[in-house]
Coordinates of C-alpha atoms in Angstrom, one line a residue:
Chain A
M1 CA -36.7 -53.3 27.0
T2 CA -35.2 -56.6 28.1
A3 CA -31.6 -56.3 29.3
A4 CA -29.1 -58.9 28.2
L5 CA -28.4 -60.4 31.6
E6 CA -27.4 -63.9 30.8
T7 CA -24.2 -64.0 32.7
T8 CA -25.1 -61.7 35.5
T9 CA -28.3 -63.2 36.7
L10 CA -29.2 -66.1 38.9
S11 CA -32.4 -68.1 39.3
R12 CA -33.2 -70.2 42.4
S13 CA -36.1 -72.2 43.7
E14 CA -36.5 -72.1 47.5
L15 CA -38.8 -73.8 49.9
I16 CA -40.0 -71.6 52.8
W17 CA -39.1 -72.8 56.3
P18 CA -40.3 -71.4 59.6
G19 CA -37.0 -69.5 60.0
M20 CA -37.7 -67.6 56.7
C21 CA -41.1 -66.1 57.1
G22 CA -43.8 -64.7 59.5
H23 CA -44.8 -61.6 61.3
N24 CA -41.3 -60.6 61.7
S25 CA -38.3 -59.6 59.6
L26 CA -37.1 -63.1 58.7
F27 CA -38.2 -63.0 55.1
A28 CA -36.6 -59.6 54.6
G29 CA -33.4 -61.0 56.1
Q30 CA -33.6 -64.1 53.9
I31 CA -33.8 -61.9 50.8
G32 CA -30.7 -60.1 52.0
D33 CA -28.9 -63.4 52.2
W34 CA -29.9 -64.0 48.5
T35 CA -28.4 -60.6 47.6
W36 CA -25.1 -61.6 49.3
D37 CA -25.2 -65.0 47.7
A38 CA -25.6 -63.4 44.2
V39 CA -22.7 -61.1 44.8
G40 CA -20.6 -63.9 46.0
R41 CA -21.4 -66.0 43.0
L42 CA -21.2 -63.3 40.3
C43 CA -18.5 -60.9 41.5
G44 CA -15.6 -63.1 42.5
T45 CA -15.5 -62.2 46.2
D46 CA -16.1 -64.3 49.3
V47 CA -19.0 -62.1 50.5
L48 CA -19.1 -63.7 53.9
R49 CA -15.4 -63.1 54.6
A50 CA -14.5 -60.1 52.5
H51 CA -11.5 -58.1 53.4
N52 CA -10.2 -54.7 52.2
A53 CA -6.7 -53.9 51.0
A54 CA -5.6 -53.3 54.6
G55 CA -6.8 -56.8 55.6
R56 CA -9.8 -55.6 57.6
P57 CA -13.2 -57.2 57.3
T58 CA -15.5 -55.3 55.0
Y59 CA -19.3 -55.9 54.8
L60 CA -21.8 -55.6 52.0
S61 CA -23.9 -53.2 53.9
F62 CA -27.5 -52.5 53.0
Y63 CA -28.1 -48.9 52.0
Y64 CA -31.4 -49.0 50.3
Y65 CA -34.0 -51.7 50.4
R66 CA -37.3 -51.5 48.5
I67 CA -39.9 -54.2 48.4
R68 CA -43.1 -54.0 46.4
G69 CA -45.9 -56.5 46.3
S70 CA -49.6 -56.7 45.9
R71 CA -52.7 -57.7 47.8
R72 CA -52.2 -61.3 46.6
F73 CA -48.5 -61.5 47.3
H74 CA -46.6 -59.3 49.7
L75 CA -43.8 -59.4 52.3
R76 CA -45.8 -61.5 54.7
S77 CA -47.5 -63.8 52.2
P78 CA -44.9 -66.6 52.1
T79 CA -45.6 -69.3 54.7
F80 CA -44.5 -72.8 55.6
G81 CA -44.0 -75.1 52.6
D82 CA -44.4 -72.5 49.9
R83 CA -42.0 -72.9 47.0
L84 CA -40.8 -69.7 45.5
R85 CA -38.8 -68.8 42.4
I86 CA -36.3 -66.0 42.9
T87 CA -34.8 -64.4 39.8
T88 CA -31.9 -62.1 40.5
G89 CA -30.0 -59.6 38.5
L90 CA -26.9 -57.5 39.6
F91 CA -26.0 -54.1 38.2
D92 CA -22.7 -52.2 38.1
F93 CA -22.3 -49.2 40.4
G94 CA -18.6 -49.1 40.6
S95 CA -16.2 -50.6 43.0
E96 CA -18.0 -49.5 46.2
S97 CA -21.7 -50.4 45.6
V98 CA -23.8 -52.9 43.8
L99 CA -27.5 -53.2 43.0
A100 CA -29.4 -56.5 43.2
L101 CA -32.9 -56.8 41.8
H102 CA -35.0 -59.8 42.9
R103 CA -38.3 -60.9 41.4
I104 CA -39.9 -63.4 43.7
T105 CA -43.0 -65.4 42.6
P106 CA -44.7 -68.6 43.6
E107 CA -42.9 -71.3 41.7
R108 CA -44.6 -72.1 38.4
G109 CA -42.9 -74.0 35.6
A110 CA -40.5 -72.3 33.3
D111 CA -38.2 -69.6 34.5
V112 CA -38.8 -66.2 32.9
P113 CA -35.9 -63.8 32.5
L114 CA -35.8 -60.6 34.4
D115 CA -37.3 -57.7 32.4
L116 CA -36.4 -54.2 33.8
D117 CA -39.5 -52.4 32.6
E118 CA -41.7 -55.1 34.1
F119 CA -39.7 -55.1 37.2
Y120 CA -40.0 -51.3 37.8
A121 CA -43.6 -51.2 36.8
G122 CA -44.0 -53.8 39.6
D123 CA -47.5 -54.7 38.6
G124 CA -47.1 -58.4 38.1
D125 CA -48.0 -61.0 40.7
G126 CA -44.6 -61.1 42.3
L127 CA -42.5 -59.3 44.9
Y128 CA -40.1 -56.8 43.4
V129 CA -37.1 -56.2 45.6
E130 CA -34.3 -53.7 45.2
N131 CA -31.2 -54.1 47.4
F132 CA -28.6 -51.3 46.9
N133 CA -25.6 -52.2 49.0
R134 CA -22.3 -50.5 49.8
W135 CA -19.1 -52.0 51.0
V136 CA -18.2 -50.7 54.5
T137 CA -15.8 -51.3 57.3
R138 CA -15.7 -50.1 60.9
G139 CA -14.1 -46.7 61.2
T140 CA -13.4 -47.4 64.9
A141 CA -12.9 -50.8 66.4
G142 CA -15.7 -51.9 68.7
S143 CA -18.1 -49.1 67.5
N144 CA -21.0 -49.3 65.1
E145 CA -20.9 -45.6 64.5
G146 CA -18.8 -44.0 61.7
L147 CA -18.8 -46.9 59.3
V148 CA -16.7 -46.0 56.2
R149 CA -16.7 -47.2 52.7
S150 CA -14.2 -49.9 51.9
S151 CA -14.3 -52.5 49.1
P152 CA -12.8 -55.9 49.1
V153 CA -9.8 -56.2 46.8
D154 CA -11.2 -59.0 44.7
F155 CA -14.7 -57.5 44.0
R156 CA -15.4 -57.7 40.3
H157 CA -18.2 -55.5 38.9
R158 CA -17.2 -54.2 35.4
H159 CA -18.9 -57.2 33.8
L160 CA -22.3 -56.3 35.3
P161 CA -24.7 -54.3 33.2
S162 CA -25.5 -50.7 33.8
L163 CA -28.9 -49.7 35.0
P164 CA -30.8 -47.2 32.9
E165 CA -30.5 -43.8 34.6
R166 CA -34.3 -43.5 35.1
Y167 CA -34.2 -46.4 37.5
N168 CA -31.1 -45.2 39.5
P169 CA -31.9 -45.9 43.2
R170 CA -29.7 -42.9 44.2
V171 CA -32.6 -40.6 43.3
A172 CA -34.9 -42.1 45.9
C173 CA -32.0 -42.3 48.4
H174 CA -31.2 -38.6 47.8
R175 CA -34.9 -37.7 48.6
A176 CA -34.8 -39.8 51.7
R177 CA -31.6 -38.3 53.0
T178 CA -32.5 -34.7 52.3
E179 CA -36.3 -34.8 53.0
L180 CA -36.3 -37.6 55.5
S181 CA -39.1 -39.2 53.6
F182 CA -39.9 -41.1 50.4
V183 CA -43.3 -39.5 50.3
D184 CA -43.6 -37.3 47.2
E185 CA -45.5 -34.3 48.4
G186 CA -45.5 -33.0 44.8
L187 CA -48.1 -35.7 44.1
G188 CA -50.5 -34.1 46.6
H189 CA -50.2 -36.6 49.4
V190 CA -51.1 -34.9 52.7
P191 CA -50.2 -35.7 56.3
D192 CA -53.0 -37.0 58.4
G193 CA -52.7 -36.5 62.2
A194 CA -49.8 -35.6 64.3
E195 CA -46.4 -37.2 64.1
L196 CA -45.8 -39.7 66.9
H197 CA -42.4 -40.0 68.6
V198 CA -41.6 -43.2 70.4
D199 CA -38.3 -44.4 71.9
Y200 CA -36.8 -47.8 71.1
E201 CA -33.7 -49.1 72.7
V202 CA -31.4 -51.2 70.4
D203 CA -31.7 -54.6 72.0
A204 CA -28.5 -56.5 72.9
A205 CA -30.7 -59.5 73.1
R206 CA -32.0 -59.5 69.6
D207 CA -30.9 -56.7 67.3
L208 CA -27.3 -57.3 66.4
N209 CA -26.0 -59.6 63.7
G210 CA -23.1 -62.1 63.7
V211 CA -20.5 -59.4 63.5
G212 CA -22.0 -57.2 66.1
L213 CA -23.6 -54.6 63.8
L214 CA -27.2 -53.6 64.1
Y215 CA -28.7 -56.1 61.7
F216 CA -30.3 -54.7 58.5
A217 CA -33.4 -56.8 59.1
S218 CA -33.7 -55.4 62.6
Y219 CA -34.5 -52.0 61.1
F220 CA -37.6 -53.6 59.6
S221 CA -38.6 -54.8 63.0
I222 CA -38.0 -51.4 64.7
V223 CA -40.0 -49.6 62.0
D224 CA -42.8 -52.1 62.4
W225 CA -42.6 -51.7 66.2
A226 CA -43.0 -48.0 65.8
L227 CA -45.8 -48.4 63.2
L228 CA -47.7 -50.6 65.6
R229 CA -47.7 -47.8 68.2
L230 CA -49.2 -45.4 65.7
W231 CA -51.6 -48.1 64.6
R232 CA -53.0 -48.5 68.1
G233 CA -53.3 -44.7 68.4
L234 CA -55.6 -44.9 65.5
G235 CA -57.8 -47.3 67.5
R236 CA -56.9 -50.3 65.4
S237 CA -56.5 -53.8 66.7
E238 CA -53.5 -56.2 66.8
R239 CA -55.4 -58.4 64.4
S240 CA -55.7 -55.6 61.9
F241 CA -52.0 -54.9 62.3
L242 CA -51.2 -58.6 61.6
D243 CA -53.5 -58.5 58.6
R244 CA -52.0 -55.3 57.1
I245 CA -50.9 -55.5 53.5
V246 CA -47.8 -53.5 52.8
V247 CA -47.6 -53.1 49.0
D248 CA -44.5 -50.9 49.0
Q249 CA -41.8 -50.3 51.6
Q250 CA -38.7 -48.2 51.0
L251 CA -36.0 -48.1 53.6
C252 CA -32.8 -46.1 53.4
Y253 CA -30.1 -47.0 55.9
L254 CA -28.1 -43.9 57.0
G255 CA -26.4 -45.0 60.2
N256 CA -25.7 -48.0 62.4
A257 CA -25.9 -48.1 66.2
D258 CA -24.6 -49.9 69.2
A259 CA -26.7 -52.1 71.6
G260 CA -28.3 -49.8 74.2
C261 CA -28.6 -46.9 71.9
V262 CA -31.9 -45.2 72.3
V263 CA -33.6 -44.6 68.9
T264 CA -36.4 -42.1 68.6
A265 CA -38.8 -43.2 65.9
S266 CA -41.0 -40.5 64.4
V267 CA -44.0 -41.9 62.7
R268 CA -46.5 -40.1 60.6
R269 CA -49.5 -41.2 58.5
W270 CA -50.2 -39.7 55.1
R271 CA -53.3 -39.8 53.0
A272 CA -52.6 -40.8 49.4
A273 CA -53.7 -38.2 46.9
G274 CA -56.8 -39.3 45.0
D275 CA -56.6 -42.9 46.3
E276 CA -58.8 -43.9 49.1
S277 CA -57.6 -47.5 49.0
R278 CA -54.2 -46.8 50.5
E279 CA -52.4 -44.9 53.1
L280 CA -48.7 -44.0 53.6
F281 CA -46.6 -44.1 56.8
N282 CA -43.3 -42.4 57.1
V283 CA -40.9 -43.5 59.8
V284 CA -37.6 -41.7 60.7
L285 CA -35.2 -43.4 63.1
R286 CA -32.7 -41.1 65.0
D287 CA -30.1 -41.7 67.6
R288 CA -31.9 -39.8 70.5
G289 CA -28.6 -38.8 72.0
T290 CA -27.0 -37.1 69.0
G291 CA -29.9 -36.6 66.6
R292 CA -28.0 -38.7 64.0
V293 CA -30.4 -40.1 61.5
L294 CA -30.2 -43.9 61.3
A295 CA -32.9 -44.7 58.7
V296 CA -35.8 -43.3 56.7
C297 CA -38.7 -45.6 55.8
T298 CA -41.9 -45.1 53.9
L299 CA -44.6 -47.8 53.7
T300 CA -47.7 -48.0 51.5
V301 CA -50.5 -50.0 53.2
L302 CA -53.8 -51.0 51.6
I303 CA -56.8 -49.9 53.6
G304 CA -59.4 -52.4 54.7
D305 CA -61.0 -54.5 52.0
A306 CA -60.8 -52.0 49.2
P307 CA -59.9 -53.7 45.9
Chain B
M1 CA -22.6 -97.3 73.8
T2 CA -23.0 -96.4 70.2
A3 CA -26.5 -96.7 69.0
A4 CA -27.1 -98.2 65.6
L5 CA -28.6 -95.2 63.8
E6 CA -27.6 -95.7 60.2
T7 CA -31.0 -95.3 58.7
T8 CA -32.3 -92.8 61.1
T9 CA -29.6 -90.1 61.1
L10 CA -28.7 -87.3 58.8
S11 CA -25.5 -85.4 58.3
R12 CA -25.3 -82.0 56.6
S13 CA -22.7 -79.4 56.0
E14 CA -23.9 -75.8 56.2
L15 CA -22.4 -72.4 55.5
I16 CA -23.4 -69.7 58.0
W17 CA -25.2 -66.6 56.5
P18 CA -26.2 -63.4 58.3
G19 CA -29.8 -64.7 58.5
M20 CA -28.6 -67.7 60.6
C21 CA -26.5 -66.2 63.4
G22 CA -25.8 -63.3 65.7
H23 CA -26.9 -61.7 69.0
N24 CA -30.4 -62.8 68.4
S25 CA -32.3 -66.1 68.1
L26 CA -31.6 -66.8 64.5
F27 CA -29.3 -69.7 65.1
A28 CA -31.7 -71.3 67.5
G29 CA -34.3 -70.9 64.8
Q30 CA -32.1 -72.4 62.2
I31 CA -31.5 -75.5 64.3
G32 CA -35.2 -75.8 64.7
D33 CA -35.5 -75.9 60.9
W34 CA -32.9 -78.7 60.8
T35 CA -35.1 -80.6 63.2
W36 CA -38.1 -80.2 61.0
D37 CA -36.1 -81.1 57.9
A38 CA -34.9 -84.3 59.6
V39 CA -38.4 -85.3 60.5
G40 CA -39.6 -84.5 57.0
R41 CA -36.8 -86.7 55.5
L42 CA -36.9 -89.6 57.9
C43 CA -40.5 -89.9 59.0
G44 CA -42.5 -89.8 55.7
T45 CA -44.5 -86.7 56.4
D46 CA -44.5 -83.3 54.8
V47 CA -43.5 -81.5 57.9
L48 CA -44.2 -78.0 56.4
R49 CA -47.7 -78.8 55.4
A50 CA -48.8 -81.6 57.8
H51 CA -52.4 -82.3 58.4
N52 CA -54.2 -84.5 60.9
A53 CA -57.0 -87.0 60.2
A54 CA -59.6 -84.2 60.2
G55 CA -57.6 -82.4 57.6
R56 CA -56.6 -79.6 59.9
P57 CA -53.0 -78.2 59.9
T58 CA -50.8 -79.8 62.6
Y59 CA -47.4 -78.4 63.6
L60 CA -44.3 -80.0 65.0
S61 CA -44.3 -77.8 68.0
F62 CA -41.2 -77.3 70.2
Y63 CA -41.8 -78.6 73.7
Y64 CA -38.2 -78.9 75.1
Y65 CA -35.1 -77.3 73.6
R66 CA -31.7 -77.8 75.2
I67 CA -28.4 -76.5 73.9
R68 CA -25.1 -77.1 75.4
G69 CA -21.7 -75.8 74.4
S70 CA -18.4 -74.6 75.7
R71 CA -16.3 -71.5 76.0
R72 CA -14.8 -72.3 72.6
F73 CA -18.1 -73.0 70.8
H74 CA -21.5 -71.9 72.0
L75 CA -24.8 -70.6 70.7
R76 CA -23.4 -67.3 69.6
S77 CA -20.1 -68.5 68.2
P78 CA -21.1 -69.2 64.6
T79 CA -20.6 -66.2 62.4
F80 CA -20.5 -65.2 58.7
G81 CA -18.8 -67.7 56.6
D82 CA -18.3 -70.5 59.1
R83 CA -18.9 -73.9 57.8
L84 CA -20.6 -76.3 60.2
R85 CA -21.2 -80.0 60.3
I86 CA -24.6 -81.0 61.7
T87 CA -25.1 -84.7 62.6
T88 CA -28.7 -85.5 63.5
G89 CA -30.4 -88.5 65.0
L90 CA -34.1 -89.0 65.6
F91 CA -35.7 -91.1 68.3
D92 CA -39.0 -92.8 68.7
F93 CA -41.5 -91.3 71.2
G94 CA -44.7 -92.7 69.7
S95 CA -47.1 -91.1 67.3
E96 CA -47.3 -87.7 69.0
S97 CA -43.7 -86.7 69.8
V98 CA -40.3 -87.1 68.4
L99 CA -36.8 -86.3 69.7
A100 CA -34.0 -84.9 67.5
L101 CA -30.4 -84.7 68.7
H102 CA -28.0 -82.5 66.8
R103 CA -24.3 -82.5 67.2
I104 CA -22.9 -79.3 65.6
T105 CA -19.2 -78.7 65.1
P106 CA -17.0 -76.7 62.9
E107 CA -16.6 -78.7 59.7
R108 CA -13.5 -80.9 59.7
G109 CA -12.9 -83.8 57.4
A110 CA -14.7 -87.1 57.9
D111 CA -18.1 -87.3 59.4
V112 CA -18.3 -89.1 62.8
P113 CA -21.4 -91.0 63.8
L114 CA -23.5 -89.7 66.7
D115 CA -22.6 -91.4 69.9
L116 CA -25.2 -91.1 72.6
D117 CA -22.9 -91.3 75.6
E118 CA -20.6 -88.7 74.1
F119 CA -23.6 -86.6 73.2
Y120 CA -25.1 -86.6 76.7
A121 CA -21.7 -86.1 78.3
G122 CA -21.5 -83.0 76.1
D123 CA -17.9 -82.4 76.8
G124 CA -16.6 -82.4 73.2
D125 CA -16.0 -79.3 71.2
G126 CA -19.4 -79.1 69.7
L127 CA -22.9 -77.8 70.3
Y128 CA -25.2 -80.6 71.6
V129 CA -28.8 -79.8 70.9
E130 CA -31.9 -81.7 72.0
N131 CA -35.2 -80.8 70.4
F132 CA -38.2 -82.7 71.8
N133 CA -41.2 -81.8 69.7
R134 CA -44.9 -82.6 69.8
W135 CA -47.5 -82.5 67.1
V136 CA -50.2 -80.0 67.9
T137 CA -53.1 -78.2 66.3
R138 CA -55.1 -75.2 67.3
G139 CA -58.0 -76.0 69.7
T140 CA -59.8 -72.8 68.8
A141 CA -59.5 -71.2 65.4
G142 CA -57.7 -67.8 65.5
S143 CA -56.4 -68.4 69.0
N144 CA -52.9 -69.4 70.1
E145 CA -54.1 -70.6 73.5
G146 CA -55.3 -74.2 74.1
L147 CA -53.2 -76.0 71.5
V148 CA -54.0 -79.7 71.5
R149 CA -52.0 -82.7 70.5
S150 CA -52.7 -84.0 67.0
S151 CA -50.5 -86.0 64.7
P152 CA -50.4 -86.1 61.0
V153 CA -51.8 -89.3 59.5
D154 CA -48.6 -90.2 57.6
F155 CA -46.1 -89.7 60.4
R156 CA -43.8 -92.8 60.6
H157 CA -41.9 -93.3 63.8
R158 CA -41.6 -97.0 64.6
H159 CA -38.4 -97.4 62.6
L160 CA -36.7 -94.9 64.9
P161 CA -34.5 -96.2 67.7
S162 CA -35.6 -95.9 71.3
L163 CA -33.6 -93.6 73.6
P164 CA -32.2 -95.2 76.7
E165 CA -34.4 -94.3 79.6
R166 CA -31.6 -92.5 81.5
Y167 CA -31.6 -89.8 78.7
N168 CA -35.4 -89.4 78.5
P169 CA -36.1 -85.7 78.2
R170 CA -39.4 -86.1 79.9
V171 CA -37.6 -86.2 83.3
A172 CA -36.2 -82.7 82.8
C173 CA -39.6 -81.5 81.4
H174 CA -41.4 -82.9 84.4
R175 CA -39.0 -80.9 86.7
A176 CA -39.6 -77.7 84.7
R177 CA -43.3 -78.1 84.8
T178 CA -43.7 -78.9 88.4
E179 CA -40.8 -76.9 89.9
L180 CA -40.8 -74.1 87.3
S181 CA -37.0 -74.5 87.1
F182 CA -34.4 -76.8 85.8
V183 CA -32.1 -75.8 88.7
D184 CA -31.4 -78.9 90.8
E185 CA -31.5 -77.6 94.3
G186 CA -30.5 -81.0 95.5
L187 CA -27.0 -80.2 94.2
G188 CA -26.7 -77.3 96.6
H189 CA -27.2 -74.4 94.2
V190 CA -28.5 -71.4 96.0
P191 CA -30.4 -68.3 94.9
D192 CA -28.5 -65.1 94.8
G193 CA -30.5 -61.9 95.0
A194 CA -34.1 -61.2 94.6
E195 CA -36.3 -62.5 91.8
L196 CA -36.9 -59.8 89.2
H197 CA -40.3 -59.5 87.5
V198 CA -40.5 -57.6 84.2
D199 CA -43.4 -57.4 81.7
Y200 CA -43.0 -58.1 78.0
E201 CA -45.7 -57.7 75.5
V202 CA -45.8 -60.3 72.7
D203 CA -45.0 -58.1 69.7
A204 CA -47.2 -58.3 66.6
A205 CA -44.3 -56.7 64.7
R206 CA -41.7 -59.5 65.3
D207 CA -42.8 -62.4 67.5
L208 CA -45.2 -64.5 65.5
N209 CA -44.2 -67.1 62.9
G210 CA -45.6 -67.8 59.4
V211 CA -48.7 -69.5 60.8
G212 CA -49.4 -66.8 63.4
L213 CA -48.2 -68.7 66.4
L214 CA -45.7 -67.3 68.9
Y215 CA -42.5 -68.5 67.2
F216 CA -40.4 -70.9 69.3
A217 CA -37.2 -68.9 68.6
S218 CA -39.0 -65.8 70.0
Y219 CA -39.0 -67.4 73.4
F220 CA -35.2 -67.3 73.3
S221 CA -35.4 -63.6 72.5
I222 CA -37.9 -62.9 75.3
V223 CA -35.8 -64.9 77.8
D224 CA -32.7 -63.0 76.8
W225 CA -34.6 -59.7 76.9
A226 CA -35.6 -60.5 80.5
L227 CA -32.1 -61.7 81.4
L228 CA -30.6 -58.4 80.1
R229 CA -32.8 -56.5 82.6
L230 CA -31.4 -58.6 85.5
W231 CA -27.9 -58.3 84.1
R232 CA -28.1 -54.5 84.2
G233 CA -29.5 -54.7 87.7
L234 CA -26.2 -56.4 88.6
G235 CA -24.4 -53.4 87.4
R236 CA -23.1 -55.1 84.3
S237 CA -22.6 -53.5 80.8
E238 CA -24.2 -54.2 77.4
R239 CA -20.8 -55.3 76.3
S240 CA -20.5 -58.0 79.0
F241 CA -24.0 -59.1 78.0
L242 CA -23.0 -59.5 74.4
D243 CA -19.9 -61.3 75.5
R244 CA -21.7 -63.8 77.8
I245 CA -21.0 -67.4 77.2
V246 CA -24.0 -69.6 77.8
V247 CA -22.8 -73.2 78.0
D248 CA -26.2 -74.7 78.8
Q249 CA -29.7 -73.5 78.1
Q250 CA -32.8 -75.6 78.7
L251 CA -36.2 -74.3 77.6
C252 CA -39.5 -76.0 78.2
Y253 CA -42.5 -74.7 76.2
L254 CA -45.7 -74.9 78.2
G255 CA -48.0 -72.5 76.4
N256 CA -48.4 -70.3 73.3
A257 CA -49.8 -66.8 73.3
D258 CA -51.3 -64.2 71.0
A259 CA -49.9 -60.9 69.9
G260 CA -50.4 -58.2 72.6
C261 CA -50.4 -60.8 75.4
V262 CA -48.5 -59.3 78.3
V263 CA -46.0 -61.8 79.6
T264 CA -44.4 -61.5 83.0
A265 CA -40.9 -62.8 83.1
S266 CA -39.6 -63.8 86.5
V267 CA -35.8 -64.0 86.5
R268 CA -33.5 -65.2 89.2
R269 CA -29.8 -65.7 89.6
W270 CA -28.4 -68.8 91.3
R271 CA -24.9 -69.5 92.5
A272 CA -23.6 -72.9 91.3
A273 CA -22.7 -75.1 94.2
G274 CA -18.9 -75.5 94.5
D275 CA -18.2 -73.8 91.2
E276 CA -17.2 -70.2 91.1
S277 CA -16.7 -70.3 87.3
R278 CA -20.4 -70.3 86.5
E279 CA -23.8 -68.9 87.5
L280 CA -27.3 -70.0 86.7
F281 CA -30.3 -67.9 85.7
N282 CA -33.8 -69.2 85.8
V283 CA -36.6 -67.5 83.8
V284 CA -40.3 -68.2 84.0
L285 CA -42.7 -66.7 81.5
R286 CA -46.3 -66.3 82.5
D287 CA -49.4 -64.8 80.8
R288 CA -49.8 -61.9 83.2
G289 CA -53.6 -61.9 82.8
T290 CA -54.3 -65.5 83.7
G291 CA -51.1 -66.7 85.4
R292 CA -50.8 -69.4 82.8
V293 CA -47.1 -70.6 82.5
L294 CA -45.8 -70.2 79.0
A295 CA -42.2 -71.3 79.4
V296 CA -39.5 -72.3 81.9
C297 CA -35.8 -71.7 81.0
T298 CA -32.6 -72.2 82.9
L299 CA -29.3 -70.9 81.6
T300 CA -25.7 -71.6 82.8
V301 CA -23.4 -68.8 82.1
L302 CA -19.6 -68.7 82.5
I303 CA -18.4 -65.9 84.8
G304 CA -15.7 -63.5 83.6
D305 CA -12.5 -65.0 82.4
A306 CA -12.5 -68.1 84.6
P307 CA -11.1 -71.1 82.7

């Protein structure tokens, strides 16, 4: 099926600068800005300075972030001077949430409309990104804990198309929240080796965004930081870590945290059932002090030079 | 004096997105992209994909980065939705280097040309940024050590104005390289407390840029990471660290490093002579294994609520 998205999609051509790519979370952060930009353009609200009915700042917080790619084109493929085409569609999830889908490909002639079945099959040569966001405000001034849902008064969403139920991101989020993993054990995947627990302290020097919240892209960095510890434990090199090809990453954001908060990352490797070419890693981030879960992330990584 | 910069300056208006600001080095990184963009537009070379005469990639590497601000407007002031005016001038330093000056202010009506004396006095309400860059290429494939100077064949610079000698950034760089500090002891500044030495490992998960080099903005993060350790040793809180106002930061880049390299940061606090309202911090980054100096950075921070 091809959804009729004419008035609810955007297409943009972007040149990749150093501040948008690399062995870091800059590209994930950049995609997030494109999500905000799409909501600002298509939903009638000033996404950068949104306020709720009480006049308090409200933020289009990331709740679920999935990015799929391929050996040829993945999250760390874009580099200096690449020109990319980003085709974005927004979908209606009521007044408190919104879903953005981005198909990101090397720029090549004519723009092609977003096709949902192709998007969710994810087997083209692009990056397929889902950003499911919720409007939140601080529950307590000066604290990053206890964010509460709160929409801006001028947020328009009823003109956006509905997403077919089979693609509803809430299914994956429900799994992550209840099972603390996106790994589907029903498919026969099995854990390989012990779970590693490592502590990370939320860094006042680099982890908070411009409004003092733990930046959504920092979660990618913290997950990767923890993954690197497990990676080394497997006897693998920094070089092989830099060369890793992550073809699927799902991240569900369940809590925010203040600078100085000690986060325990629990990392475990899984063998993919019937597929020697890939391995899975599941990472759970918890506030060490309270046990509060901050995030659940599962990555699918290609192994060595397997095709 | 007002330099005649008509054909060698740029002015841009930019909206601040989450990926460009915060308690991190994103804004420093964004300014660096504006430097590269200015060189690309004014010097005839594709700065994102530059090559030397041998056909090898060459990068407009950061050698000296200074940023000055004020209590009202400093490196961490810009936040979501701010609109800034960036006025940029480039200056001729031969075929291997180039200097970019950026004056960055909140957007306000008419554009005002860059005035060098105002810029170097730095007492307006803007951010005053010097980026002195050198063209380099890798000396050894796959290694970030031993970068060597190498210019792209099509780099045009002779049309750029000369900088008056009194503003030559090489003077400050020479001090940094020989004295491992920008602190001018001749002015009577005195060290306060012992030097702190802390080890930081170059992080394969977040420190390298899109071409695998230690990203220039990551040096800001590493310096801040080390500063936070000293800050805590002074009995100060995370909150006060987040609230710090850095009105001057000078950073000289003397070496690059690979992921996994252990960097020893040596941090020392200085009392500013005859000025109770500010303190200085000097940070030296060294490759622990070889002693090779990677960077020298001095920050001037306002103390408490002093005017």
